[in-house]
Short mmCIF file of C-alpha atoms in Angstrom, two decimals:
data_model
loop_
_atom_site.label_atom_id
_atom_site.label_comp_id
_atom_site.label_asym_id
_atom_site.label_seq_id
_atom_site.Cartn_x
_atom_site.Cartn_y
_atom_site.Cartn_z
CA MET A 1 35.02 -27.48 -22.01
CA GLY A 2 35.38 -26.32 -18.38
CA GLY A 3 32.85 -26.86 -15.62
CA LEU A 4 30.10 -24.36 -14.74
CA VAL A 5 31.54 -23.77 -11.27
CA ASP A 6 33.86 -20.86 -11.99
CA PRO A 7 35.01 -18.63 -9.09
CA GLY A 8 36.14 -16.06 -11.65
CA ASN A 9 32.69 -15.69 -13.22
CA ALA A 10 31.42 -12.17 -12.44
CA VAL A 11 27.72 -13.07 -12.36
CA GLN A 12 28.29 -16.11 -10.19
CA GLY A 13 30.49 -14.10 -7.85
CA ALA A 14 27.91 -11.30 -7.52
CA ILE A 15 25.17 -13.79 -6.59
CA VAL A 16 27.39 -15.43 -3.98
CA GLU A 17 28.26 -12.04 -2.47
CA LEU A 18 24.60 -10.98 -2.36
CA THR A 19 23.45 -14.18 -0.68
CA ARG A 20 26.26 -13.85 1.87
CA GLU A 21 24.93 -10.44 2.92
CA LEU A 22 21.31 -11.61 2.95
CA ALA A 23 22.16 -14.56 5.19
CA ASP A 24 22.09 -12.40 8.34
CA PRO A 25 18.57 -11.57 9.67
CA VAL A 26 19.51 -8.00 10.66
CA ARG A 27 21.01 -7.15 7.27
CA LEU A 28 18.19 -8.88 5.43
CA THR A 29 15.50 -7.03 7.37
CA ALA A 30 17.28 -3.69 7.05
CA LEU A 31 17.35 -4.11 3.27
CA GLN A 32 13.70 -5.18 3.19
CA VAL A 33 12.63 -2.08 5.13
CA LEU A 34 14.77 0.33 3.08
CA ALA A 35 13.66 -1.19 -0.23
CA ALA A 36 9.95 -1.17 0.66
CA GLU A 37 9.58 1.94 2.81
CA GLY A 38 12.33 4.23 1.54
CA PRO A 39 15.13 6.10 3.32
CA HIS A 40 15.60 5.87 7.10
CA THR A 41 18.05 7.37 9.52
CA MET A 42 20.02 4.87 11.58
CA VAL A 43 17.95 5.66 14.67
CA GLN A 44 14.69 5.15 12.78
CA LEU A 45 15.90 1.91 11.26
CA ALA A 46 17.24 0.58 14.56
CA ASP A 47 13.88 1.35 16.19
CA VAL A 48 11.96 -0.51 13.47
CA LEU A 49 14.28 -3.51 13.66
CA GLY A 50 14.42 -3.56 17.45
CA VAL A 51 18.23 -3.52 17.65
CA THR A 52 20.69 -1.02 19.09
CA PRO A 53 22.22 1.60 16.76
CA PRO A 54 25.79 0.36 17.41
CA ARG A 55 24.83 -3.19 16.43
CA LEU A 56 22.98 -1.96 13.36
CA GLY A 57 25.91 0.30 12.42
CA ASN A 58 28.19 -2.70 11.97
CA HIS A 59 25.71 -4.33 9.62
CA LEU A 60 25.12 -1.12 7.64
CA ALA A 61 28.87 -0.77 7.18
CA ARG A 62 28.93 -4.23 5.58
CA LEU A 63 25.99 -3.38 3.34
CA ARG A 64 27.69 -0.14 2.28
CA ALA A 65 30.90 -2.02 1.44
CA ALA A 66 28.86 -4.43 -0.68
CA GLY A 67 27.16 -1.55 -2.52
CA LEU A 68 23.71 -2.56 -1.26
CA VAL A 69 23.04 0.66 0.68
CA THR A 70 24.21 4.23 0.36
CA VAL A 71 24.30 6.96 3.01
CA GLN A 72 23.73 10.70 2.80
CA HIS A 73 24.96 12.95 5.61
CA THR A 74 22.94 16.05 6.42
CA GLY A 75 24.28 17.88 9.43
CA ARG A 76 24.38 15.39 12.28
CA HIS A 77 22.02 12.96 10.57
CA ALA A 78 22.93 10.06 8.28
CA THR A 79 20.15 8.79 6.03
CA TYR A 80 20.38 5.32 4.52
CA ARG A 81 18.75 4.08 1.34
CA VAL A 82 19.13 1.05 -0.92
CA GLY A 83 21.99 1.19 -3.37
CA ARG A 84 20.06 -0.44 -6.23
CA ASP A 85 16.52 0.32 -7.37
CA ASP A 86 15.95 -3.30 -8.44
CA LEU A 87 16.65 -4.77 -5.00
CA LEU A 88 13.00 -4.92 -3.90
CA ALA A 89 12.18 -7.28 -6.78
CA VAL A 90 14.93 -9.66 -5.62
CA LEU A 91 13.79 -9.51 -1.98
CA THR A 92 10.15 -9.98 -2.98
CA ALA A 93 11.00 -13.05 -5.06
CA LEU A 94 12.91 -14.55 -2.13
CA ALA A 95 10.03 -13.83 0.29
CA ARG A 96 7.52 -15.47 -2.04
CA TYR A 97 9.81 -18.45 -2.49
CA ALA A 98 10.15 -18.80 1.28
CA GLY A 99 6.37 -18.61 1.70
CA ASN A 100 5.68 -21.29 -0.88
CA ASP A 101 3.84 -24.12 0.91
CA ALA A 102 5.43 -26.67 -1.42
CA ILE A 103 8.93 -26.00 -0.07
CA THR A 104 8.25 -25.30 3.59
CA PRO A 105 7.52 -27.77 6.38
CA PRO A 106 3.93 -28.10 7.65
CA ARG A 107 2.75 -25.06 9.57
CA PRO A 108 0.14 -24.63 12.29
CA ALA A 109 -3.36 -23.93 11.02
CA GLU A 110 -3.67 -20.36 9.79
CA SER A 111 -5.76 -18.06 11.98
CA THR A 112 -8.05 -15.27 10.82
CA VAL A 113 -5.44 -12.80 12.07
CA ASP A 114 -2.90 -14.34 9.68
CA VAL A 115 -5.34 -13.82 6.81
CA ALA A 116 -6.19 -10.19 7.61
CA HIS A 117 -5.48 -7.74 10.40
CA THR A 118 -4.89 -4.04 10.80
CA CYS A 119 -1.52 -2.31 10.88
CA TYR A 120 -2.20 1.14 12.30
CA ASP A 121 -5.21 2.18 10.17
CA HIS A 122 -4.71 0.00 7.11
CA ALA A 123 -5.05 -3.69 6.19
CA ALA A 124 -2.16 -6.12 6.60
CA GLY A 125 -1.65 -9.87 6.48
CA ARG A 126 -2.34 -11.87 3.33
CA LEU A 127 -5.20 -9.55 2.45
CA GLY A 128 -3.09 -6.40 2.66
CA VAL A 129 -0.26 -7.96 0.67
CA ALA A 130 -2.69 -9.13 -2.03
CA VAL A 131 -4.28 -5.67 -2.30
CA PHE A 132 -0.88 -4.02 -2.72
CA ALA A 133 0.26 -6.54 -5.35
CA MET A 134 -2.96 -6.08 -7.33
CA LEU A 135 -2.64 -2.28 -7.30
CA VAL A 136 0.95 -2.49 -8.58
CA ASP A 137 0.21 -5.18 -11.15
CA ARG A 138 -2.70 -3.20 -12.60
CA GLY A 139 -0.74 0.05 -12.78
CA ALA A 140 -2.56 1.96 -10.05
CA LEU A 141 0.66 2.30 -8.04
CA ARG A 142 4.25 2.50 -9.15
CA PRO A 143 6.30 -0.08 -7.23
CA PRO A 144 8.62 1.28 -4.53
CA ASP A 145 12.31 1.53 -5.43
CA GLY A 146 13.67 2.59 -2.06
CA SER A 147 14.29 6.16 -3.15
CA ALA A 148 11.39 7.83 -1.33
CA ALA A 149 9.11 7.24 1.62
CA GLY A 150 5.92 7.84 -0.39
CA LEU A 151 4.51 6.01 -3.40
CA THR A 152 3.54 7.50 -6.75
CA LEU A 153 0.19 6.79 -8.35
CA GLY A 154 0.24 5.03 -11.70
CA GLY A 155 -1.62 5.92 -14.86
CA ASP A 156 -4.55 3.51 -14.45
CA LEU A 157 -6.50 4.04 -11.22
CA SER A 158 -9.33 1.62 -12.04
CA ALA A 159 -7.99 -0.90 -9.50
CA PHE A 160 -8.59 1.61 -6.72
CA ARG A 161 -12.11 2.22 -7.97
CA ASP A 162 -12.74 -1.54 -7.98
CA LEU A 163 -11.85 -1.46 -4.29
CA GLY A 164 -14.34 1.37 -3.73
CA VAL A 165 -11.83 4.23 -3.53
CA ASP A 166 -11.44 7.29 -5.77
CA PRO A 167 -7.90 8.65 -5.24
CA ALA A 168 -8.86 11.97 -6.87
CA ALA A 169 -11.42 12.58 -4.12
CA VAL A 170 -8.97 11.89 -1.28
CA ASP A 171 -7.40 14.81 0.56
CA PRO A 172 -4.25 13.53 2.28
CA GLY A 173 -3.86 16.63 4.45
CA ARG A 174 -0.47 16.45 6.16
CA ARG A 175 -0.15 12.68 5.70
CA ARG A 176 1.40 10.89 2.74
CA LEU A 177 -1.15 9.81 0.14
CA ALA A 178 0.30 6.30 -0.22
CA THR A 179 3.18 4.44 1.37
CA ALA A 180 4.59 0.94 1.27
CA CYS A 181 4.63 -0.71 4.68
CA LEU A 182 6.68 -3.89 5.05
CA ASP A 183 4.37 -6.67 6.20
CA ARG A 184 5.86 -8.22 9.33
CA ALA A 185 4.82 -11.79 8.54
CA HIS A 186 5.15 -11.93 4.76
CA ARG A 187 8.11 -9.56 4.29
CA VAL A 188 6.60 -7.88 1.24
CA PRO A 189 4.75 -4.55 1.23
CA HIS A 190 1.15 -3.74 2.02
CA LEU A 191 -0.47 -0.34 1.42
CA GLY A 192 -0.21 2.37 4.06
CA GLY A 193 -0.84 6.10 4.06
CA VAL A 194 -4.19 7.79 3.52
CA LEU A 195 -5.11 5.51 0.61
CA GLY A 196 -4.39 2.46 2.75
CA HIS A 197 -6.84 3.83 5.31
CA GLU A 198 -9.41 4.58 2.60
CA VAL A 199 -9.14 1.05 1.16
CA LEU A 200 -9.72 -0.48 4.60
CA ASP A 201 -12.71 1.80 5.18
CA ALA A 202 -14.16 0.76 1.81
CA LEU A 203 -13.71 -2.95 2.61
CA LEU A 204 -15.47 -2.43 5.96
CA ALA A 205 -18.25 -0.29 4.45
CA GLY A 206 -18.87 -2.92 1.76
CA ASP A 207 -19.04 -5.66 4.42
CA LEU A 208 -16.20 -7.49 2.73
CA VAL A 209 -14.37 -7.56 6.05
CA ARG A 210 -15.47 -6.97 9.63
CA ARG A 211 -13.49 -6.14 12.72
CA GLY A 212 -12.90 -9.22 14.85
CA THR A 213 -12.90 -9.72 18.57
CA GLY A 214 -9.14 -9.20 18.82
CA ASP A 215 -7.58 -5.76 18.92
CA ARG A 216 -6.31 -5.85 15.33
CA GLU A 217 -8.23 -8.79 13.88
CA LEU A 218 -10.16 -8.52 10.62
CA ARG A 219 -12.56 -11.23 9.49
CA VAL A 220 -13.35 -11.76 5.81
CA THR A 221 -17.11 -12.20 5.36
CA PRO A 222 -18.63 -14.84 3.04
CA ALA A 223 -19.48 -12.08 0.56
CA GLY A 224 -15.96 -10.73 0.92
CA SER A 225 -14.52 -14.18 0.28
CA ARG A 226 -16.26 -14.35 -3.08
CA ARG A 227 -15.61 -10.73 -4.11
CA LEU A 228 -11.97 -10.63 -3.02
CA ALA A 229 -11.16 -13.98 -4.63
CA ALA A 230 -12.35 -12.51 -7.95
CA LEU A 231 -10.59 -9.17 -7.45
CA LEU A 232 -7.27 -10.27 -5.94
CA PRO A 233 -5.42 -12.97 -7.92
CA GLY A 234 -4.38 -15.84 -5.70
CA PHE A 235 -6.14 -14.60 -2.56
CA ARG A 236 -8.30 -17.04 -0.62
CA ALA A 237 -9.75 -16.25 2.77
CA ALA A 238 -9.43 -19.83 4.03
#
């Protein structure tokens, strides 16, 4: 019987090729943004990543060759999206693995900003990530697949109501109702769009969180600590 290390094995080869592409921070982050937030033009993506379009173009060419992104040309614009709708699940698993305290070296003490802060007009940090995960897990939101910038509501909206928000009563106006926004620290999505704003307003109105002294800081109150620990699996304010 031969050994398990087999360069000709298709599954093994695919995993090796994927990890090779994910090993570069620019390519990894580009995939994370496209998988979580949906299609971007090269200029938009370069702006988000903080790199020049020519530098990003080289990386996108590699990702296209590997089948991890696709591109659609419309006039003078090229729009990039993920090439597989299951890629976010892989990237999320890797991000959670990397954030596992059991496998990472000791970190500095976590600040209140790490726990919760605002991103534009919605909640981010561990709180924002936990809210998004709960909404997806309970079927209130369909998980992003990289095909669109907005998110689709699921069939069970009770999780939103538990947060103090009734999606049926929300008028998005010209904004998107719900979006996935890649959390800068945790590299998994938190909730943006009008519903993200409404959730933050409900948390503030219920005195579960309060605005801190910093520009974007949110502080979880003692009552919020108890309520959110019961509502959001795995979330602890301290």
